[in-house]
Amino acid sequence: MVVPTQDAVADHGRRYAERLREAGTSVRLSEYPEAEHVFLTLPGVEPQAEAAQAGILAFLRASLAK
């Protein structure tokens, strides 16, 4: 899960990740300090977007390779 810390619903993302863990689901929570809600859609504008997208892609590749 990707959580931008400057998002009004960041706490919801954290709680959702925790509930998934409690249910036995493997979860990786990545928080991006100072990032806002739509930061993932703004590569080249939002400094953390490309790193977050690369992290998501790496996670998906590793998960699907299993």
Short mmCIF file of C-alpha atoms in Angstrom, two decimals:
data_model
loop_
_atom_site.label_atom_id
_atom_site.label_comp_id
_atom_site.label_asym_id
_atom_site.label_seq_id
_atom_site.Cartn_x
_atom_site.Cartn_y
_atom_site.Cartn_z
CA MET A 1 0.00 0.00 0.00
CA VAL A 2 1.20 3.48 -0.85
CA VAL A 3 0.29 6.23 1.61
CA PRO A 4 1.13 9.87 0.94
CA THR A 5 1.52 11.47 4.35
CA GLN A 6 -0.07 14.80 3.36
CA ASP A 7 -3.30 13.03 2.37
CA ALA A 8 -6.41 13.70 4.43
CA VAL A 9 -7.14 9.97 4.45
CA ALA A 10 -3.59 8.74 5.16
CA ASP A 11 -4.70 7.27 8.48
CA HIS A 12 -7.36 5.24 6.67
CA GLY A 13 -4.68 3.68 4.49
CA ARG A 14 -2.58 2.78 7.53
CA ARG A 15 -5.58 1.25 9.32
CA TYR A 16 -6.56 -0.70 6.20
CA ALA A 17 -3.04 -2.14 5.96
CA GLU A 18 -3.18 -3.15 9.62
CA ARG A 19 -6.56 -4.85 9.18
CA LEU A 20 -5.25 -6.75 6.17
CA ARG A 21 -2.29 -7.96 8.28
CA GLU A 22 -4.64 -8.99 11.07
CA ALA A 23 -6.61 -11.02 8.53
CA GLY A 24 -3.44 -12.83 7.47
CA THR A 25 -2.81 -10.94 4.25
CA SER A 26 0.76 -10.01 3.42
CA VAL A 27 1.00 -6.22 3.20
CA ARG A 28 3.84 -3.85 2.46
CA LEU A 29 3.09 -0.28 3.54
CA SER A 30 5.16 2.48 1.95
CA GLU A 31 4.70 6.01 3.23
CA TYR A 32 5.85 9.04 1.26
CA PRO A 33 6.56 12.08 3.44
CA GLU A 34 5.22 15.39 2.19
CA ALA A 35 3.42 13.70 -0.72
CA GLU A 36 -0.20 14.66 -1.40
CA HIS A 37 -3.19 12.59 -2.50
CA VAL A 38 -2.63 12.55 -6.27
CA PHE A 39 1.17 12.37 -6.22
CA LEU A 40 1.30 9.03 -8.08
CA THR A 41 -0.28 10.62 -11.14
CA LEU A 42 2.32 13.39 -11.35
CA PRO A 43 5.69 11.89 -12.32
CA GLY A 44 8.02 14.67 -13.38
CA VAL A 45 6.08 17.13 -11.23
CA GLU A 46 5.91 15.44 -7.84
CA PRO A 47 9.44 14.38 -6.82
CA GLN A 48 8.39 11.14 -5.08
CA ALA A 49 6.05 9.87 -7.81
CA GLU A 50 8.65 8.06 -9.90
CA ALA A 51 10.16 6.31 -6.87
CA ALA A 52 6.72 5.22 -5.69
CA GLN A 53 5.77 3.94 -9.13
CA ALA A 54 9.06 2.02 -9.36
CA GLY A 55 8.38 0.47 -5.95
CA ILE A 56 4.89 -0.61 -7.01
CA LEU A 57 6.22 -2.12 -10.23
CA ALA A 58 8.99 -4.01 -8.39
CA PHE A 59 6.48 -5.36 -5.87
CA LEU A 60 4.12 -6.54 -8.63
CA ARG A 61 6.92 -8.17 -10.62
CA ALA A 62 8.16 -10.04 -7.55
CA SER A 63 4.66 -11.09 -6.53
CA LEU A 64 3.72 -12.30 -9.99
CA ALA A 65 6.99 -14.19 -10.45
CA LYS A 66 6.16 -16.48 -7.51
#
